[in-house]
């Protein structure tokens, strides 16, 4: 498999992960799916507190069948960050 094929597959995986996260986030916040963007900040824009973010992450871990390392959790600010961390764990 070539490098560009791997990059394309990774990009498709990220898009699918983003969509799943966005669907779950839309259920838990006043946001609609089309309002959720990669740059959406979970605590500031989505008005989630730290407990709500942790509950969201726990639900996402169950949904994707993964466990996110604590050091990765500290890096999550935006939807793009969350998508990246989950996609990395799925590899």
Coordinates of C-alpha atoms in Angstrom, one line a residue, residues 16-64:
X16 CA -15.9 8.9 10.3
X17 CA -14.7 9.3 13.8
X18 CA -15.5 13.1 13.7
X19 CA -19.0 12.3 12.5
X20 CA -19.6 9.8 15.3
X21 CA -18.3 12.2 17.9
X22 CA -20.4 15.0 16.5
X23 CA -23.6 12.9 16.6
X24 CA -23.0 12.1 20.3
X25 CA -22.1 15.7 21.1
X26 CA -25.2 17.0 19.3
X27 CA -27.4 14.7 21.6
X28 CA -25.8 16.2 24.7
X29 CA -25.6 19.9 23.8
X30 CA -27.8 22.5 22.1
X31 CA -25.5 22.2 19.0
X32 CA -26.8 20.8 15.7
X33 CA -24.6 18.6 13.7
X34 CA -23.8 21.3 11.1
X35 CA -22.7 23.7 13.9
X36 CA -20.1 21.3 15.2
X37 CA -16.7 22.0 13.5
X38 CA -13.2 20.7 14.1
X39 CA -12.4 24.0 15.8
X40 CA -15.3 23.7 18.2
X41 CA -14.0 23.9 21.7
X42 CA -15.7 21.4 24.0
X43 CA -15.7 23.4 27.2
X44 CA -15.9 26.9 25.9
X45 CA -18.1 26.6 22.7
X46 CA -20.1 23.6 23.7
X47 CA -20.4 25.0 27.3
X48 CA -19.5 21.7 28.8
X49 CA -17.9 21.5 32.3
X50 CA -15.1 19.1 33.0
X51 CA -17.4 16.4 34.4
X52 CA -19.5 16.5 31.2
X53 CA -16.4 16.3 29.1
X54 CA -15.2 13.2 31.1
X55 CA -18.7 11.6 30.7
X56 CA -18.6 12.3 27.0
X57 CA -15.1 10.7 26.7
X58 CA -16.3 7.7 28.7
X59 CA -19.2 7.2 26.3
X60 CA -16.8 7.6 23.3
X61 CA -14.5 5.0 24.8
X62 CA -17.4 2.6 25.0
X63 CA -18.6 3.5 21.5
X64 CA -15.2 3.0 19.9

